[in-house]
Amino acid sequence: MRADASAADIEAVCARIRELGFSPHQLPGKTRVAIGITGNSGAIDPDLFARSPGIAEAVPVSKPWKLVSREVKPDHTVITLGGPPGAPATIGGGHFTVMAGPCAVESRDQLLTTARAVRAAGAKVLRGGAYKPRTSPYAFQGMKEQGLALLAEARAETGLPVITEIVDTRDVDVVAEHADVLQIGARNMQNFALLEAVGHVRKPVLLKRGLSATLQEWLMAAEYIVSKGNYQVILCERGIRTFETMTRNTLDLGAIPLLKRLTHLPVIVDPSHGTGDYRSVPPLARAAAALGADGLMIEVHPDPARALSDGPQSLTPAKFAALMDSVRAIAEVVGLVL
Amino acid sequence: MRADASAADIEAVCARIRELGFSPHQLPGKTRVAIGITGNSGAIDPDLFARSPGIAEAVPVSKPWKLVSREVKPDHTVITLGGPPGAPATIGGGHFTVMAGPCAVESRDQLLTTARAVRAAGAKVLRGGAYKPRTSPYAFQGMKEQGLALLAEARAETGLPVITEIVDTRDVDVVAEHADVLQIGARNMQNFALLEAVGHVRKPVLLKRGLSATLQEWLMAAEYIVSKGNYQVILCERGIRTFETMTRNTLDLGAIPLLKRLTHLPVIVDPSHGTGDYRSVPPLARAAAALGADGLMIEVHPDPARALSDGPQSLTPAKFAALMDSVRAIAEVVGLVL
Amino acid sequence: MRADASAADIEAVCARIRELGFSPHQLPGKTRVAIGITGNSGAIDPDLFARSPGIAEAVPVSKPWKLVSREVKPDHTVITLGGPPGAPATIGGGHFTVMAGPCAVESRDQLLTTARAVRAAGAKVLRGGAYKPRTSPYAFQGMKEQGLALLAEARAETGLPVITEIVDTRDVDVVAEHADVLQIGARNMQNFALLEAVGHVRKPVLLKRGLSATLQEWLMAAEYIVSKGNYQVILCERGIRTFETMTRNTLDLGAIPLLKRLTHLPVIVDPSHGTGDYRSVPPLARAAAALGADGLMIEVHPDPARALSDGPQSLTPAKFAALMDSVRAIAEVVGLVL
Amino acid sequence: MRADASAADIEAVCARIRELGFSPHQLPGKTRVAIGITGNSGAIDPDLFARSPGIAEAVPVSKPWKLVSREVKPDHTVITLGGPPGAPATIGGGHFTVMAGPCAVESRDQLLTTARAVRAAGAKVLRGGAYKPRTSPYAFQGMKEQGLALLAEARAETGLPVITEIVDTRDVDVVAEHADVLQIGARNMQNFALLEAVGHVRKPVLLKRGLSATLQEWLMAAEYIVSKGNYQVILCERGIRTFETMTRNTLDLGAIPLLKRLTHLPVIVDPSHGTGDYRSVPPLARAAAALGADGLMIEVHPDPARALSDGPQSLTPAKFAALMDSVRAIAEVVGLVL
């Protein structure tokens, strides 16, 4: 739609789409609204819309992902989360947003200590896992609802919006009630039932890339969420599985500039899982800023040696603060607002 | 336990394990019962059990997977499913069991035609997807509960037990009610909530290997199910993701002999997904029999060109019957009962 | 060319190709000769040859590999090596040929003991490395020319033709003088200088698949050799590199049926490198026969525990003899002549 | 050795090593010399050297790579190449050195135009392939010796030292005569004969990572060169092969900080091959600088659309100049000298 299209123009186009038996999706951008169409099985004649008032252009989409593509919506998607007074967390559109916190919520003290520290260093979102997907059934599985309550408490104290992982369709309601951003982990990237379930929620979703997911599959997974009406999706590159075993994963930073061309969704980077070693986290975080990613997700723990999960890749609060300084300097050079 | 251990001996050992604060798992084999212990956080002194009547040996397990390991239970796990009068489907322990049917249940006619044909050719289990995990939200997602009803009808007519995929924890009850074997697909191999849910069911589970799952991760996923008390797990190799793009997946047949050394669970092979091309299915099926796998899962469709999913890798009933003849000849050479 | 084409017909077509400025390649099959054309930069009009006597069909090739494709030559390539009186080693065209011997030639005694044993068990070709490509510069690098002399001695005694690896363009003459088949190892599959050099030799070449070579790259590597005029190329699948670390490599048996459709060259399987564990070699060898491969390459050592390289994947002579019995039974079922 | 060790002290230690039957390797660092020992088959007692004058410490090396490890030599290796008056190209030790030029030398005009442009923009080394390893035998194979002559001419005119690839042991002398740095390409990373051959040359070698080489294999390949006495080796990460097909390769930037901990050799990044798309080259180049790599290798062509190879990933001179500006800004932030 044109920037000067009225709400009535937009509604008229949506009504026309419904009349044809399809579903309209309003995708708001910085200055104008794009309307995506789903539910068609073949191509739709663009001329059907050529004369509707307020239409800028009718574009057939050439990719299997539609609503998340730049073709449908050239503008960046920008997501606003709330946050401390005067400093809402904004993701996308020129901001460089850092989410930080422990891998797992382990105790009230551990979480609050970390939350205060990362906030002081400049993080805008607090992360912390309450439901932990673990390779072994005998490993610590997370504090679950108790963890959610602690996250809510940490938000109340620090003002930081919180993000936490969701691993079961049956938990969608309780997690959506407590968290500001719902995280879909790498192992659930193609848990389509879960994608559909969070597609019906009206809270932002952070979708991690699967361990062996192609970019196309990842975008299709995002399309699952968006096609259900939840347009607030953040992509998070966290490393893929390759033959290399000296690093925990292979962080695919080359995917970032390509994704920025293919999709309007924000893309952030998780160097903690991407390398598995706290010593490599700061240089990779700087690289992500230099590349023009939209932010970072970083694991921070007050006592990494005693962490119940992911200790080797967690930064201490002091190392995290130092990292923020160097990332800030890089972000400035490339014109991003930290 | 020794082969001559009485029920009372076994119960006494289990009671002792509970008394120590751990969980006992009775794992029945051909001639004797193994008892696995979970819930311990460190090693348990084998001497604690040395004098209990009926004990053959107390073995500490060296692998991160415990209950599924050969160390705990040297005997093969054998699973019996029922099936046509006089011919129950038995999986493991020297049988070579073929599961066949369409990728997706598409209609009553399609399913029944296929079921009769695969039964006539010697298949012992009918496969058919009612809930389809698809890469695109716009692709056919399966007939869902209607598909389950058709599977039950096909079983009633042909006597073949049926296997179907489950993709959501919320569907466990309804699928367990209709199906004889619950399938966990490759994309859900590390959907731990789903693994736990089927671990509480008392029906066999077929666990496909994830696209990029290591053998260790696969065995740990099986351990999730078994540790919840469901000991009837069948592993299914269906190809992994590699750099090669001319085949849909890379069928890792070299994993089969290694798995047979590591675990007592039966292992079958899905050459349809393993290659993605119907022309390569028969030679790979013969290879699986020659290797000593415990069976096959094969996609068969009466009209592959019109299949709603996986047409290129589906065999016609005639080609399936010819394949069964050659597989039978190979199975005989290696001493497997088809 | 038609089966009844005369030598003069063939020569006339070749002359016509040269006249047009291109290179003709006579590729002999079981009953008729195919003539490949290289040196053109665009398509050649098939009509240019339509009326030449003896022509069966003029086929434009759609693949980037030309001379090795089934399109150019539908007949299998069959390679004859000589061998013991009355039993020449024939590779391709319905034979199942086993090459066996030590990874590396280590001593006269080790080589001759192994040679006699593998011959007695039914191997038709003796393998043994004289130049060893090793990951570490500090590991045993092979006996080099001394090893070649021992191979020649073993051939003289047993009548078995010998195959050995070549790792340097400067060694082509000396190796071609001693060996019956030149092996290009996985790490040199895209050593194009070496491929060209063996393309100028008139002895068969066994080309192993590179650790991360796609099938297309492998066929293009074979094309390098064939385009230089050496049409006797054998492909050898030896496992590819994937994320799995419990097996040395991932043996890509699914590649075999596809390759048999794409190329007329014989394809054999090396289960020793394909798995890295002697216990998995026999089942994978049986699988290769069941699939319809053209043969095997197997590592055998009289004392694997003391082998200077690849001990863990080497069979003892006794285990090799047992394997040959089971492979023979499978080969019979699928109609291959061992 | 201590910083104040005399030449006589160093020679005495080397003599002692030779006396023991081993080989000494003097590895010069910024302020002191390390002496590596090879030729031993087991551990050497550090006490053997404890009292030699000038010794700082005798360290047993725990890794399979020895001479290239940080354990043997904690100081960075710094390589000086010459270059334009007043601006020698220095690689390692705090410099960020950019090598640029066309994929292949195609003509005098193409090479000189590019050489002038990249020099003006701040490149310190000119790259250009004379011998081109190509997947297809029918593709352009490079200008060979004519290309070497043009490189020498470009150096004479611009003062830029030149780097070019070597693909055959028989070409080592002629390439070493013309080039300032010898490049070993990804496909030849484990062409051990070639590694040994360049190990005997006394010119720097740039060793690209193989397409599926682990970091350990890459370091062992470097060790091949260094163990022959050529200590001037530069590592170049150029992307690895993974399942992802939307990018030409997956650039493994996470390897850089790990390599900097493991080895004293300089490590540069080739984003051109790493992504395969010129649009992704500038952000990845900035990321490499932010990470603390020692430099870049970038493909530049005056007319990418007409390039005989790698056109899609080549930058125009104008785009290259713009990239240099942004890289310079990042390098400054992280304290590297461009």
PDB file of N, CA and C in Angstrom, chain A residues 168 170, chain B residues 166-173 176 182 184 191-203 205 224-225 228-230:
ATOM      1  N   ASP A 168       6.735 -27.079  24.590  1.00  0.00           N
ATOM      2  CA  ASP A 168       5.576 -27.980  24.531  1.00  0.00           C
ATOM      3  C   ASP A 168       4.343 -27.137  24.241  1.00  0.00           C
ATOM      4  N   ARG A 170       1.514 -27.557  25.155  1.00  0.00           N
ATOM      5  CA  ARG A 170       0.657 -27.436  26.343  1.00  0.00           C
ATOM      6  C   ARG A 170       1.101 -26.311  27.278  1.00  0.00           C
TER       7      ARG A 170
ATOM      8  N   ILE B 166       3.026 -39.109  15.155  1.00  0.00           N
ATOM      9  CA  ILE B 166       2.413 -38.234  16.137  1.00  0.00           C
ATOM     10  C   ILE B 166       3.298 -36.997  16.229  1.00  0.00           C
ATOM     11  N   VAL B 167       2.686 -35.806  16.191  1.00  0.00           N
ATOM     12  CA  VAL B 167       3.488 -34.592  16.090  1.00  0.00           C
ATOM     13  C   VAL B 167       3.226 -33.586  17.209  1.00  0.00           C
ATOM     14  N   ASP B 168       2.338 -33.910  18.128  1.00  0.00           N
ATOM     15  CA  ASP B 168       1.956 -32.915  19.136  1.00  0.00           C
ATOM     16  C   ASP B 168       1.605 -33.671  20.415  1.00  0.00           C
ATOM     17  N   THR B 169       2.112 -33.215  21.545  1.00  0.00           N
ATOM     18  CA  THR B 169       1.795 -33.884  22.815  1.00  0.00           C
ATOM     19  C   THR B 169       0.284 -33.950  23.039  1.00  0.00           C
ATOM     20  N   ARG B 170      -0.446 -32.976  22.509  1.00  0.00           N
ATOM     21  CA  ARG B 170      -1.896 -32.952  22.738  1.00  0.00           C
ATOM     22  C   ARG B 170      -2.639 -34.064  21.992  1.00  0.00           C
ATOM     23  N   ASP B 171      -1.943 -34.711  21.016  1.00  0.00           N
ATOM     24  CA  ASP B 171      -2.594 -35.759  20.223  1.00  0.00           C
ATOM     25  C   ASP B 171      -2.246 -37.161  20.706  1.00  0.00           C
ATOM     26  N   VAL B 172      -1.462 -37.271  21.780  1.00  0.00           N
ATOM     27  CA  VAL B 172      -0.983 -38.594  22.169  1.00  0.00           C
ATOM     28  C   VAL B 172      -2.139 -39.554  22.441  1.00  0.00           C
ATOM     29  N   ASP B 173      -3.155 -39.099  23.165  1.00  0.00           N
ATOM     30  CA  ASP B 173      -4.242 -40.020  23.525  1.00  0.00           C
ATOM     31  C   ASP B 173      -4.987 -40.525  22.298  1.00  0.00           C
ATOM     32  N   ALA B 176      -2.784 -42.869  20.204  1.00  0.00           N
ATOM     33  CA  ALA B 176      -2.536 -44.141  20.892  1.00  0.00           C
ATOM     34  C   ALA B 176      -3.776 -45.024  20.875  1.00  0.00           C
ATOM     35  N   LEU B 182       3.344 -45.998  17.524  1.00  0.00           N
ATOM     36  CA  LEU B 182       3.413 -44.541  17.409  1.00  0.00           C
ATOM     37  C   LEU B 182       4.749 -44.167  16.787  1.00  0.00           C
ATOM     38  N   ILE B 184       7.616 -41.414  15.902  1.00  0.00           N
ATOM     39  CA  ILE B 184       8.178 -40.078  16.135  1.00  0.00           C
ATOM     40  C   ILE B 184       9.044 -39.781  14.924  1.00  0.00           C
ATOM     41  N   ASN B 191      12.286 -33.528  20.237  1.00  0.00           N
ATOM     42  CA  ASN B 191      11.131 -32.875  20.854  1.00  0.00           C
ATOM     43  C   ASN B 191      10.921 -33.641  22.156  1.00  0.00           C
ATOM     44  N   PHE B 192      11.641 -33.200  23.194  1.00  0.00           N
ATOM     45  CA  PHE B 192      11.724 -34.005  24.414  1.00  0.00           C
ATOM     46  C   PHE B 192      10.364 -34.129  25.115  1.00  0.00           C
ATOM     47  N   ALA B 193       9.529 -33.092  24.986  1.00  0.00           N
ATOM     48  CA  ALA B 193       8.201 -33.165  25.600  1.00  0.00           C
ATOM     49  C   ALA B 193       7.410 -34.309  24.964  1.00  0.00           C
ATOM     50  N   LEU B 194       7.529 -34.469  23.661  1.00  0.00           N
ATOM     51  CA  LEU B 194       6.817 -35.537  22.955  1.00  0.00           C
ATOM     52  C   LEU B 194       7.400 -36.902  23.322  1.00  0.00           C
ATOM     53  N   LEU B 195       8.723 -36.969  23.443  1.00  0.00           N
ATOM     54  CA  LEU B 195       9.360 -38.235  23.834  1.00  0.00           C
ATOM     55  C   LEU B 195       8.862 -38.669  25.215  1.00  0.00           C
ATOM     56  N   GLU B 196       8.793 -37.726  26.142  1.00  0.00           N
ATOM     57  CA  GLU B 196       8.301 -38.075  27.476  1.00  0.00           C
ATOM     58  C   GLU B 196       6.855 -38.534  27.411  1.00  0.00           C
ATOM     59  N   ALA B 197       6.070 -37.834  26.596  1.00  0.00           N
ATOM     60  CA  ALA B 197       4.644 -38.176  26.518  1.00  0.00           C
ATOM     61  C   ALA B 197       4.464 -39.607  25.999  1.00  0.00           C
ATOM     62  N   VAL B 198       5.176 -39.999  24.959  1.00  0.00           N
ATOM     63  CA  VAL B 198       5.002 -41.376  24.459  1.00  0.00           C
ATOM     64  C   VAL B 198       5.698 -42.374  25.385  1.00  0.00           C
ATOM     65  N   GLY B 199       6.587 -41.888  26.234  1.00  0.00           N
ATOM     66  CA  GLY B 199       7.202 -42.773  27.227  1.00  0.00           C
ATOM     67  C   GLY B 199       6.193 -43.226  28.283  1.00  0.00           C
ATOM     68  N   HIS B 200       5.117 -42.481  28.404  1.00  0.00           N
ATOM     69  CA  HIS B 200       4.094 -42.863  29.392  1.00  0.00           C
ATOM     70  C   HIS B 200       3.004 -43.747  28.785  1.00  0.00           C
ATOM     71  N   VAL B 201       3.019 -43.889  27.452  1.00  0.00           N
ATOM     72  CA  VAL B 201       2.050 -44.758  26.775  1.00  0.00           C
ATOM     73  C   VAL B 201       2.570 -46.186  26.858  1.00  0.00           C
ATOM     74  N   ARG B 202       1.689 -47.175  26.737  1.00  0.00           N
ATOM     75  CA  ARG B 202       2.147 -48.571  26.729  1.00  0.00           C
ATOM     76  C   ARG B 202       1.911 -49.201  25.361  1.00  0.00           C
ATOM     77  N   LYS B 203       2.336 -48.484  24.317  1.00  0.00           N
ATOM     78  CA  LYS B 203       2.327 -49.018  22.953  1.00  0.00           C
ATOM     79  C   LYS B 203       3.716 -48.797  22.377  1.00  0.00           C
ATOM     80  N   VAL B 205       6.856 -47.653  20.205  1.00  0.00           N
ATOM     81  CA  VAL B 205       7.187 -46.381  19.551  1.00  0.00           C
ATOM     82  C   VAL B 205       8.289 -46.631  18.532  1.00  0.00           C
ATOM     83  N   TYR B 224      15.109 -41.375  26.637  1.00  0.00           N
ATOM     84  CA  TYR B 224      14.011 -40.547  27.184  1.00  0.00           C
ATOM     85  C   TYR B 224      12.724 -41.365  27.289  1.00  0.00           C
ATOM     86  N   ILE B 225      12.410 -42.101  26.215  1.00  0.00           N
ATOM     87  CA  ILE B 225      11.157 -42.875  26.187  1.00  0.00           C
ATOM     88  C   ILE B 225      11.235 -44.031  27.184  1.00  0.00           C
ATOM     89  N   LYS B 228      10.948 -43.474  30.908  1.00  0.00           N
ATOM     90  CA  LYS B 228       9.600 -43.195  31.441  1.00  0.00           C
ATOM     91  C   LYS B 228       8.804 -44.490  31.584  1.00  0.00           C
ATOM     92  N   GLY B 229       9.406 -45.623  31.219  1.00  0.00           N
ATOM     93  CA  GLY B 229       8.732 -46.893  31.464  1.00  0.00           C
ATOM     94  C   GLY B 229       8.203 -47.604  30.223  1.00  0.00           C
ATOM     95  N   ASN B 230       8.356 -46.984  29.051  1.00  0.00           N
ATOM     96  CA  ASN B 230       7.918 -47.649  27.818  1.00  0.00           C
ATOM     97  C   ASN B 230       9.148 -48.282  27.151  1.00  0.00           C
TER      98      ASN B 230
END
